[in-house]
Backbone as a ProteinNet text record, in pm:
[ID]
protein_1_A
[PRIMARY]
MGEPMTDQNEKPARRVLVVDTATSAVVTGVALVSAAGTVTTLAERIVADQRRHAEVLTTLMRDGLSEAGVAGTDLDAVVVGTGPGPFTGLRVGMATGTAYADALGIPAYGVCTLDAIDAAQPVGEPGPRLVLTDARRREVYWAVYDAGRRIAGPDVNAPDALVGELAGTELVTAVGETRFTERFGFVGADLVTPTVASLASIAAEQVLAARPAEPLAPLYLRRPDAVELKDQKRKSLLPAAPND
[TERTIARY]
13203.8	13091.3	13157.8	13055.8	13087.8	13123.1	13118.8	13137.4	13063.3	13086.1	12969.9	12867	12753.3	12641.8	12689.7	12608.8	12662.1	12534.8	12563.6	12459.1	12431.1	12354.2	12307.8	12437.2	12538.4	12664.2	12757.1	12714.5	12790.4	12923.6	12926.1	13039.5	13032.4	13120.6	13108.8	13085.5	12991.2	12975.5	13100.4	13126.8	13233.9	13171.6	13236.6	13215	13320.4	13266.3	13344.8	13310.4	13426.9	13419.1	13434.3	13352.3	13357.4	13380	13473.3	13500.5	13520	13461.4	13476.1	13484.3	13583.6	13570.6	13616.4	13591	13618.1	13513.3	13386.4	13292.7	13279.7	13183.5	13173.8	13127.4	13086.1	13043	13139.1	13142.3	13187.4	13097.8	13126.8	13055.6	13124.1	13054	13117.7	13013.1	13045.5	12970.9	13008.5	12921.8	12950	12860.5	12919.2	12834.2	12874	12776.9	12801.6	12780	12888.5	12887.1	12882.4	12751.8	12720.9	12822.6	12824.6	12901.8	12848.5	12720.4	12662.2	12696.5	12760	12789.4	12702.6	12584.1	12488.5	12526.3	12502.2	12560.2	12436	12463.5	12358.6	12427.8	12372.9	12407.5	12384.2	12477.5	12448.8	12452.4	12511.9	12541.3	12561.8	12533.5	12568.9	12563.7	12661.3	12669.6	12725.2	12632.3	12677	12656.7	12762.5	12766.6	12828.7	12750.1	12802.1	12885.2	13010.8	13089.1	13229.5	13254.3	13385	13495.8	13464.5	13590.8	13630.3	13558.4	13579	13617.1	13635.6	13648.8	13732.7	13844.3	13945.4	13881.9	13811.2	13750.1	13633.9	13548.6	13421.8	13452	13544.8	13557.2	13562.1	13665.9	13676.3	13574.2	13500.4	13384.1	13271.1	13242.4	13146.4	13163	13301.4	13335.4	13306.1	13341.9	13315	13150.6	13088.5	12946.1	12866.5	12930.7	12881.3	12909.2	13026.1	13050.7	12965.5	12951	12858	12715.4	12667.6	12536.5	12526.6	12627.6	12629.9	12649.5	12695.8	12725.6	12845.8	12947.9	13067.1	13186.7	13281	13386.5	13500.8	13611.1	13710.9	13764.7	13780.1	13850.5	13754	13624.5	13530.9	13539.7	13597	13596.7	13696.4	13641.4	13731.6	13813.6	13761.7	13827.8	13791.2	13856	13814.4	13807.3	13696.9	13681.6	13693.6	13776.3	13811.8	13777.6	13707.4	13682.4	13824.6	13844.9	13982.8	13975.7	13847.8	13823.4	13776.8	13787.4	13871.2	13792.4	13892.4	13849.6	13962.7	13911.6	14009.1	14113.5	14239.8	14361.9	14339.7	14308.2	14291	14194	14070.5	13959.2	13981.9	14023.3	14039.1	14164.3	14256	14375.5	14328.3	14230	14189.2	14134.1	14042.7	13967.9	14076.7	14147.2	14243	14352.1	14409.8	14491.9	14434.3	14312.9	14240	14207.2	14149.4	14101.4	14231.4	14331.4	14451.9	14512.5	14508.5	14570.4	14498.8	14369.5	14275.1	14300	14308.3	14330.4	14463.6	14554.9	14700.2	14696.1	14626.4	14624.8	14559	14448.4	14386.3	14458.3	14540.8	14604.5	14508.4	14415.1	14322.2	14345	14296.3	14313.2	14222.6	14289.4	14200.3	14207.9	14080.3	14056.3	13998	14063.3	14040.8	13908.4	13829.6	13701.9	13707.5	13671	13654.7	13535.2	13542.3	13414.6	13302.1	13328.4	13231.5	13176.2	13251.6	13190.2	13081.7	13108.8	13024.3	12913.9	12912.5	12798.1	12705.1	12769.1	12688.8	12609.7	12683.1	12625.3	12512.8	12526.3	12420.2	12278.9	12284.3	12172.4	12080.5	11937.6	11850.4	11902.8	11867.6	11908.7	11866.9	11739.5	11692.6	11700.2	11676.5	11672.7	11815.2	11812.9	11949.7	12002.6	12150.9	12209.3	12318.8	12406.8	12512.8	12450.6	12520.1	12488.4	12612.5	12602.1	12707.3	12706.8	12814.7	12826.9	12936	12879.4	12975	12973.1	13095.5	13116.3	13203	13185.1	13253.7	13407.5	13480.3	13630.2	13681.3	13604.1	13644.2	13714	13765.7	13827.3	13732.7	13603.8	13510.3	13523.3	13566.6	13578.1	13504.9	13474	13407.1	13497.1	13464.4	13514.8	13402.4	13439.7	13327.9	13359.2	13277.3	13279.3	13153.9	13139.9	13017.7	13023.9	12893.5	12860.9	12751.9	12757.7	12656.5	12634.5	12513.4	12478.2	12571	12624.3	12719.6	12852.3	12884	13019.9	13077.2	13182.3	13242.8	13298	13262	13289.5	13378.4	13386.8	13476.9	13500.9	13626.4	13675.8	13733.7	13771.8	13730.6	13840.2	13784.9	13873.7	13818.3	13881.4	13838.4	13847.4	13745.3	13720.1	13629.8	13641.5	13537.3	13417.8	13295.9	13170.7	13151.2	13171	13141	13237.8	13360.9	13449.3	13391.1	13336.1	13288.7	13166.1	13072.1	12970.9	13012.7	13123	13163.2	13220.9	13293.4	13370.2	13254.2	13148	13041.6	12936.1	12957.9	12846.2	12803.4	12877.9	12854	12794.8	12787.3	12723.5	12584.9	12496.5	12353.7	12320.3	12343.6	12321.1	12168.1	12146.6	12005.6	11986.5	12084.5	12069	12212.5	12215.2	12326.9	12313.1	12404.2	12392	12489.2	12445.7	12517.3	12447.3	12516.2	12450.9	12383.9	12275.3	12189.5	12278.7	12357.4	12442.5	12541.6	12558.1	12639	12550.8	12452.6	12386.6	12286.5	12254.5	12165.5	12233.5	12375.1	12458.2	12410.6	12378.5	12340.6	12207.9	12107.8	11978.3	11908.6	11955.1	11915.6	11898.5	11805.9	11794.4	11871.2	11942.7	12024.7	11978.2	12079.6	12032	12121.8	12091.3	12176.3	12294.4	12292.6	12406.8	12408	12519	12538.2	12658.3	12641.9	12752.5	12737.1	12839.4	12827	12758.2	12722	12658.6	12753.3	12738.2	12807.8	12795.1	12670.2	12636.3	12694.8	12702.6	12754.9	12905.8	12973.6	13119.8	13148.6	13086.7	13112.9	13078.2	12973.4	12932.9	13053.4	13119.1	13210.1	13333.8	13357.7	13484.1	13429.8	13315.7	13254.6	13354.4	13378.7	13462.9	13592.8	13657.6	13781	13773	13675	13649.4	13633.7	13546.7	13508.9	13621.4	13707.6	13819.8	13939.3	13928	14026.7	14158.6	14148.1	14271	14361.5	14490.4	14600	14563.8	14592.3	14549.9	14683.5	14667	14771.5	14754.5	14867.5	14872.4	14758.4	14682.3	14583	14611.4	14573.1	14621.6	14503	14539.4	14431.9	14428.6	14291.7	14271.4	14251.4	14372.1	14359	14341.6	14390.6	14360.8	14433.4	14488.7	14558.9	14629.1	14731	14814.1	14740.2	14782.4	14703.5	14713.6	14620.2	14613.7	14736.3	14804.6	14916	15039.1	15041.7	15155.7	15130	15006.1	14951.4	14988.3	14958.9	14983.1	15126.2	15209.7	15365	15406.6	15374.1	15410.5	15382.1	15259.8	15215.3	15310.6	15341.4	15432	15565.5	15609.2	15757.6	15754.3	15657.6	15640.9	15645.8	15563.9	15564	15694.6	15785	15920	16024.4	15978.9	16083.8	16066.9	16186.9	16174.3	16103.2	16024	15930.6	15997.7	15950.2	16005.5	15990.6	16092.3	16097.5	15969.2	15870.8	15759.8	15650.7	15659.5	15551.3	15507.4
11769	11686	11538.3	11442	11290.7	11231.4	11113.6	11023.3	11030.5	11036.2	11037.1	10943.3	10967.7	10882.6	10747.4	10630.4	10502.9	10452.5	10355	10279.9	10151.7	10062.8	9933.8	9854.6	9864.3	9774.5	9852.6	9960.1	10025.1	10073.4	10117.9	10157.8	10320.7	10396.6	10543.2	10604.3	10701	10791.1	10898.4	10952	11065.2	11192.5	11284.3	11423.2	11491.6	11552.6	11609.1	11758.9	11835.1	11968.4	11967.7	12044.7	12055.3	12186.7	12205.6	12321.4	12323.2	12418.4	12443.8	12565.6	12612.3	12762	12757.4	12645.7	12646.2	12694.2	12736.4	12811.6	12957.8	13024.3	13164	13170.8	13062.8	13078.4	13007	13025.9	12956.6	12871.1	12737.5	12625.6	12570.2	12578.6	12503.3	12461.1	12371.1	12333.4	12204.3	12126.1	12008.9	11917.1	11795.8	11662.6	11545.6	11466.8	11346.2	11234.8	11137.7	11031.6	10898.9	10830.9	10719.3	10594.8	10501.5	10373.4	10306.2	10323.7	10282.3	10377.2	10470.9	10580.2	10682.2	10685.9	10780.4	10913.4	11034.6	11157.8	11252.7	11297.3	11411.4	11542.2	11633.6	11775.8	11827.9	11863.2	11931.7	12073.5	12129.1	12278.6	12308.5	12407.6	12435.6	12600.2	12645.2	12781	12790.9	12854.9	12881.7	13026.3	13092.4	13243	13273	13337.7	13381.2	13518	13504.4	13618.2	13593.1	13570.7	13524.1	13621.7	13738.6	13846.1	13842.5	13781.7	13792.9	13638.4	13535.7	13395.8	13390.7	13464.9	13449	13529.5	13639.1	13705.7	13649.8	13564.7	13507.6	13360	13296.1	13166.4	13115.2	13162.1	13144.1	13160	13285.2	13321.4	13208	13176.8	13069.7	12938.6	12902.5	12783.8	12787.5	12887.3	12905.1	12906.6	12970.1	12970.4	12825.6	12758.6	12621.8	12529	12533.5	12450.8	12484	12621.2	12647.6	12599.3	12611.5	12563	12418.6	12348.3	12206.8	12131.2	12238.9	12195.9	12111.6	12140.5	12047.4	12146.2	12103.8	12169.1	12115.3	12185.7	12146.6	12021.7	12001.2	11869.1	11751.6	11785.4	11668.6	11617.9	11678.6	11655.8	11542.7	11459.2	11325.5	11354.9	11443.1	11468.3	11611.2	11649.9	11764.7	11733.6	11748.2	11728.4	11860.5	11867.7	11992.3	11971.6	12062.3	12065.6	12110.9	12024.3	12051.7	12099.8	12171.9	12214.8	12116.8	12140.9	12275.9	12398.3	12502.4	12639.5	12728	12872.3	12968.8	12962.6	12996.8	12970.3	13045.6	13171.3	13239.6	13190.7	13175.2	13125.2	12982.1	12902.5	12754.3	12740.8	12819.4	12816.1	12853.7	12940.5	12985.6	12867.6	12801.5	12682.3	12568.2	12543.5	12423.4	12455.7	12578.9	12619.8	12611.5	12680.5	12683.5	12539.6	12470.3	12335.9	12242.8	12255.1	12171.2	12225.2	12342.8	12408.9	12373.1	12378.2	12327.1	12184	12097.9	11963.3	11932.9	12013.6	11989.3	12036.7	12149.5	12197.1	12097.6	12034.2	11915.6	11789.5	11766.9	11642.8	11528	11574.6	11496.6	11489.7	11388.2	11393.5	11480.2	11536.2	11618.7	11531.1	11514	11443.5	11532.7	11534.7	11610.7	11538.5	11616	11584.4	11673	11622.8	11695.6	11772.3	11920.4	11991.1	11957.6	11928.6	11871.2	11750.9	11665.8	11544.5	11565.9	11655.3	11680.2	11763.5	11850.9	11912.7	11807.5	11719.5	11612.4	11535.3	11491.8	11411.6	11492.7	11615.3	11705.9	11709.5	11649.8	11665.6	11550	11564.9	11445.4	11342.1	11215.7	11108.7	11138.9	11174.7	11213	11102.3	11146.7	11061.4	10981.4	10850.9	10804.6	10860.6	10865.5	10911	11005.9	11049.9	11159.4	11285.1	11342.8	11457	11549.2	11679.7	11770.9	11866.6	11879.2	11984.2	12085.2	12205.6	12313.4	12421.8	12481	12597.3	12699	12814	12945.5	12937.1	12928.8	12938.6	13064.4	13157.6	13303.3	13295	13410.5	13427.4	13364	13372	13319.3	13179.3	13100.6	12961	12888.7	12747.4	12687.8	12555.7	12521.7	12403.6	12286	12170.8	12084	11927.2	11854.3	11708.6	11647.8	11528.1	11451.9	11329.5	11309.7	11207.1	11101.9	10974.4	10895.1	10806.6	10820.9	10725.5	10767.7	10879.9	10904.5	10885.7	10831.1	10802.8	10907.6	10960.1	11059.2	10986.9	11033.9	10963	11052.3	11181.2	11268.4	11396	11436.5	11551.7	11515.3	11603.2	11748.2	11803.1	11916.2	11997.2	12143.7	12217.6	12361.3	12395	12457.7	12503	12639	12692.3	12780.8	12726.9	12785.6	12708	12659.1	12753.5	12707.6	12604.3	12604.6	12483.1	12361.2	12365.4	12249	12186.6	12275.8	12239.1	12154.2	12179	12107.2	11965.2	11976.1	11864.1	11759.7	11814.9	11708.2	11674.8	11725.3	11717.6	11571.9	11476.9	11331.3	11270.9	11348.8	11303.4	11339.3	11244	11254.4	11301.6	11421.6	11476	11476.6	11431.7	11427.1	11549.3	11617.9	11752.3	11816.9	11934.9	12017.2	12091	12078.4	12146.1	12256.9	12388	12493.3	12632.5	12738.8	12854.3	12861.6	12927.9	12923.2	12986.5	13094.7	13140.6	13039.3	12929.8	12830.4	12703.5	12668.8	12546.8	12592.8	12703.5	12725.2	12707.3	12700	12668.8	12514.4	12447	12295.7	12274.2	12379.8	12356.5	12332.7	12356.2	12336.4	12458.1	12468.4	12583.3	12544.5	12640.1	12613.9	12701.8	12747.1	12812.7	12945.2	13023.6	13149.1	13116.5	13005.4	12968.7	12821.7	12764.9	12617	12584.7	12510.2	12465.7	12327.6	12277.1	12147.6	12179.6	12085.7	12100.8	12035.1	12064	11999.6	11844.2	11801.8	11648.6	11595.3	11660.2	11577.4	11572.2	11681.1	11673.1	11566.2	11564.6	11453.7	11317.6	11302.1	11162.3	11103.1	11185.6	11148.5	11092.3	11168.4	11102.6	11022.6	10983.3	10892	10768.5	10697	10582.9	10605.2	10705.7	10729.6	10773	10857.3	10909.8	10794.8	10698.8	10590.7	10502.6	10482.2	10398.5	10451.6	10585.7	10651	10657.3	10659.2	10629.9	10750.9	10714.9	10821.2	10928.7	11038.7	11160.5	11173.7	11196.6	11230.1	11376.5	11435	11581.1	11622.3	11716.7	11753.3	11816.6	11773.2	11832.9	11905.1	12030.2	12130.5	12093.4	12105.3	12077.2	12234.8	12293.8	12420.2	12418	12314.1	12284.7	12383.4	12495.2	12602.3	12671.2	12759.7	12854.1	12951.9	12997.4	13129.9	13260.9	13333.9	13461.9	13532.9	13550.2	13617.7	13570.6	13431.8	13386.1	13425.4	13414.1	13451.8	13602.6	13686.6	13828.7	13857.9	13786.4	13811.3	13760	13669.3	13617.8	13722.4	13781.3	13863.2	14002.1	14046	14161.4	14124.4	13989.6	13962.6	13973.6	13925.4	13918.6	14063.5	14157.8	14287.2	14355.2	14315.7	14370.9	14319.2	14194.5	14139.7	14217.3	14218.3	14303.3	14246.8	14327.5	14267.9	14202.9	14087.4	14005.4	14087.9	14057.1	14140.4	14165.5	14054.3	14059.4	14114.8	14158.3	14213.3	14341.4
8614.9	8622.2	8630.4	8645.8	8670.5	8542.2	8551.4	8439.9	8315.9	8199.4	8087	8088.5	8039.7	8033.6	7957.3	8007.4	7939.1	7876.2	7781.4	7710.5	7784.9	7721	7788.5	7812.8	7744	7769	7860.5	7925.3	8030	7967.5	7844	7795.2	7790.8	7820.5	7841.8	7715.9	7696	7585.9	7591.9	7476.7	7477.1	7443.1	7518.2	7499.1	7412.2	7308.6	7190	7171.1	7165.8	7131.4	6967.3	6900.4	6753.1	6699.4	6619.1	6555	6408.7	6326.8	6195	6135.2	6057.2	6004.2	5861.9	5806.6	5657.1	5562.5	5608.5	5537.5	5579.7	5514.6	5557.4	5720.3	5764.5	5916.5	6004.9	6116.8	6242	6290.7	6312.7	6353.6	6476.4	6603.2	6700.8	6803.1	6890.1	6980.3	7046.3	7129.1	7193.8	7156.5	7140.8	7109.6	7193.3	7207.5	7277.1	7190.2	7185.1	7103.9	7181.1	7163.7	7228	7195.7	7271.3	7249.9	7111.7	7075.1	6956	6832.7	6853.7	6747.9	6715.6	6799.7	6789.6	6837.8	6769.5	6814.9	6868.2	6967.9	7028.1	7050.1	7005	7009.3	7135.5	7201.1	7350.8	7340.1	7247.8	7206.5	7077	7016.6	6886.1	6857.5	6800.4	6757	6629.4	6519.5	6383.3	6363.9	6334.3	6313.3	6180.8	6088.4	5967	5958.5	5979.2	5997.9	5954.1	5821	5776.4	5791.8	5827.8	5859.4	6006.8	6081.7	6224.9	6288.6	6212.1	6261.4	6386.1	6386	6492.2	6632.9	6597.5	6722.9	6773.9	6699.2	6774.5	6813.4	6757.8	6768.6	6933.1	6998.8	7145.8	7218.5	7190.5	7282.1	7249.7	7110.4	7086.6	7146.7	7159	7217.5	7362.3	7427.9	7570.9	7594.1	7516.3	7541.5	7512.4	7421.3	7394	7495.7	7565.6	7672.8	7791.3	7804.8	7935.3	7902.4	7793.4	7768.3	7781.8	7719.7	7744.1	7885.7	7969.3	8098	8112.6	8025.6	8010.2	8037.5	8132.1	8140.4	8038.7	8027.8	7931.3	7962.3	8091.2	8141.8	8132.1	8105	8083.4	7938.8	7854.7	7698.7	7683.8	7575.4	7543	7412	7329.4	7198.6	7138	7055.4	6960.6	6813.2	6754.1	6615.6	6538.9	6441.5	6368.4	6229	6165.8	6007.2	5946.7	5841.2	5783	5642.2	5607.5	5472.4	5375.2	5236.8	5191.1	5239.7	5251.6	5269.6	5252.7	5247.6	5223.4	5342.5	5311.7	5407.3	5540.9	5539.1	5668	5763.2	5698.6	5796.3	5837.1	5748.9	5781.8	5893.2	5881.3	5958.1	6110.2	6133	6264	6338.1	6282.8	6331.7	6377.4	6271.9	6284.3	6411.1	6410.6	6496.9	6654.1	6645.5	6779.9	6840.5	6744	6785.3	6828.6	6751.3	6778.6	6928	6934.1	7065.9	7188.6	7161.6	7275.5	7315.1	7207.9	7236.3	7299.8	7247.9	7315.6	7472.4	7488.3	7629.1	7723.8	7678.8	7755.5	7750.1	7663	7659.4	7592.6	7492.8	7429.3	7278.6	7213.4	7070.1	6993.2	6875.3	6775.7	6640.9	6598.7	6480.2	6361.7	6240	6137.1	6050.4	5988.3	5934.2	5798.7	5679	5563.9	5567.9	5556.6	5585	5482.3	5364	5249.9	5289.3	5350.8	5384.6	5505.8	5591.1	5702.2	5655.5	5547	5492.7	5417.2	5344.4	5289.6	5396.7	5502.7	5604.7	5692.2	5680.5	5739.1	5661	5532.9	5445.9	5483.7	5452	5438.6	5332.9	5356.6	5265.5	5132	5102	4977.7	4863	4744	4627.6	4599.6	4574.1	4557.6	4422.9	4409.9	4317.6	4353.6	4269.6	4303.3	4343.2	4460.7	4500.9	4502.8	4461.6	4447.6	4562.9	4629.3	4751.4	4707.8	4729.4	4677.6	4801.2	4826.5	4906.4	4844.4	4892.8	4823.5	4846.8	4740.2	4753.9	4728.9	4708	4660.9	4520.6	4497.7	4346.7	4251.3	4252.8	4152.9	4132	4245.1	4233.8	4341.4	4339	4431.8	4461.3	4600.9	4655.3	4630.9	4584	4553.9	4568.2	4590.8	4597.4	4563	4510.3	4483.8	4559.6	4602.9	4683.5	4651.9	4686.2	4648.1	4773.1	4840.7	4957.7	5077	5080.7	5197.9	5158.8	5036.5	5019.9	4901.8	4933.1	4827.6	4705.8	4592.5	4474.6	4373.7	4407.1	4327.6	4418.7	4397.2	4476.9	4617.8	4710.2	4693.4	4599.7	4535.7	4439.6	4438.3	4355.6	4332.2	4179.1	4155.9	4011.8	3993.9	3879.3	3844.6	3814.3	3859.2	3850	3702.1	3601.9	3466.9	3427.8	3467.2	3430	3512.8	3620.6	3681.1	3624.9	3566.2	3487.4	3367.2	3303.6	3196.8	3245.6	3365.1	3414	3452.9	3500.1	3560.6	3459.6	3345.3	3229.4	3219.5	3238.2	3213.2	3349.5	3459	3585.3	3596.1	3619	3625.3	3790.6	3814.5	3965.2	4001.4	4122.6	4153.3	4232.9	4293.2	4361.2	4382.5	4406.7	4449.8	4579.9	4669.6	4809.5	4793.6	4829.4	4842.2	4822.5	4806.6	4791.4	4647.4	4636.1	4525	4398.7	4425.5	4315.1	4255.1	4326.6	4268.2	4205.4	4294.4	4259.4	4127.6	4100.9	3993.3	3857.4	3854.2	3741.3	3710.2	3808.2	3768	3775.7	3784.5	3770.4	3900.3	4014.3	4144.3	4239.1	4320.7	4412.3	4538.1	4571.4	4690.2	4823.1	4887.8	5017.2	5030.2	5127.1	5153	5231	5305.2	5385.2	5405.3	5372.5	5388.4	5464.5	5571.9	5662.4	5707	5764.3	5839.8	5972.8	6046.3	6176.6	6293.5	6402.2	6507.7	6499.1	6473.4	6481.1	6364.8	6236.5	6124.1	6127.5	6181.4	6195.3	6305.6	6402.9	6500.4	6459.8	6390.5	6322.4	6244	6163.9	6068.9	6153.6	6266.5	6349.6	6464.6	6456.4	6579.1	6601.6	6489.4	6520.3	6571.8	6526.9	6586.5	6738.5	6762.5	6900.2	7003.4	6952.1	7033.3	7060.3	6966.3	6965.8	7035.5	7074.3	7126.6	7059.4	6922.1	6836.4	6861.2	6852.7	6855.6	6751.1	6793.8	6694.4	6608	6472.1	6386.2	6352.3	6309.5	6282.6	6172.5	6205.6	6107.3	5991.1	5881.8	5753.3	5672.1	5662.9	5611.4	5457.4	5412.2	5270.2	5203.7	5171.5	5112.1	4973.6	4901.5	4750.9	4661.9	4706.3	4640.5	4740.3	4679.6	4769.9	4830.2	4957.9	5002.8	4926.1	4953.6	4882.7	4894.8	5006.4	5037.7	4923.7	4917.2	4835.8	4686.5	4645.1	4515.8	4483.7	4592.4	4563.9	4556.5	4647.2	4642.1	4503.4	4446.8	4322.9	4196.8	4214.8	4120.5	4124.7	4255.3	4266.1	4212.9	4247.9	4194.6	4033.8	3973.3	3836.2	3766.4	3841.6	3798.9	3797.1	3880.3	3881.8	3773.1	3720.9	3622	3496.7	3428.1	3291.3	3188.6	3117.9	3014.1	2911.9	2850.4	2747.6	2617.5	2525.2	2399.8	2317.3	2340.1	2267.1	2327.8	2455.7	2546	2488.5
[MASK]
++++++++++++++++++++++++++++++++++++++++++++++++++++++++++++++++++++++++++++++++++++++++++++++++++++++++++++++++++++++++++++++++++++++++++++++++++++++++++++++++++++++++++++++++++++++++++++++++++++++++++++++++++++++++++++++++++++++++++++++++++++

């Protein structure tokens, strides 16, 4: 393709590949970031299949680029959701996005997935908004936002423990699956994810400035399941204490 579209100041817009696998869904697509920071979604794929992130991601990326009419060599950056998220799923998106950027010689910018979920919501009533995602092991990842600014988190807790921790916060709403938001008195949804536009919008300033990319830092917030299981097995092999 030719040069990216330009705004009234004749500054080129930036084409961005977006990838996020921190939730139960794979989110990927292509966005156009104008010189003014406005984000337009050229293609978007959101598929809920947390057990097949690695299998479906590259296919969805290819389909998104094709729909947008953008070749890999036309891209200016890759934006990757860095979680928090379960170890295996999150690692798939981060590794794939980083490898794609490296292969093309373009920067990859990391975005907190919870920030992007908040940014995807309507502005709504002023006040603290809780964003929740499934952390498995009967826990949730969470953060609290006010007017688009994160004021608490991200962290991981059991839902009931989080209710106690946020007891003094007058939440205006909670965003997440209903099984989690109902603990706080709010109706949620069956699936909550960031969008291509919300992920790209958070990284827009970096993308437009073409800032040098730094190594992406995943927000695991806890050790991966494999490590936990290994520790449990090690403990089971230790001799019992006298009082056990």
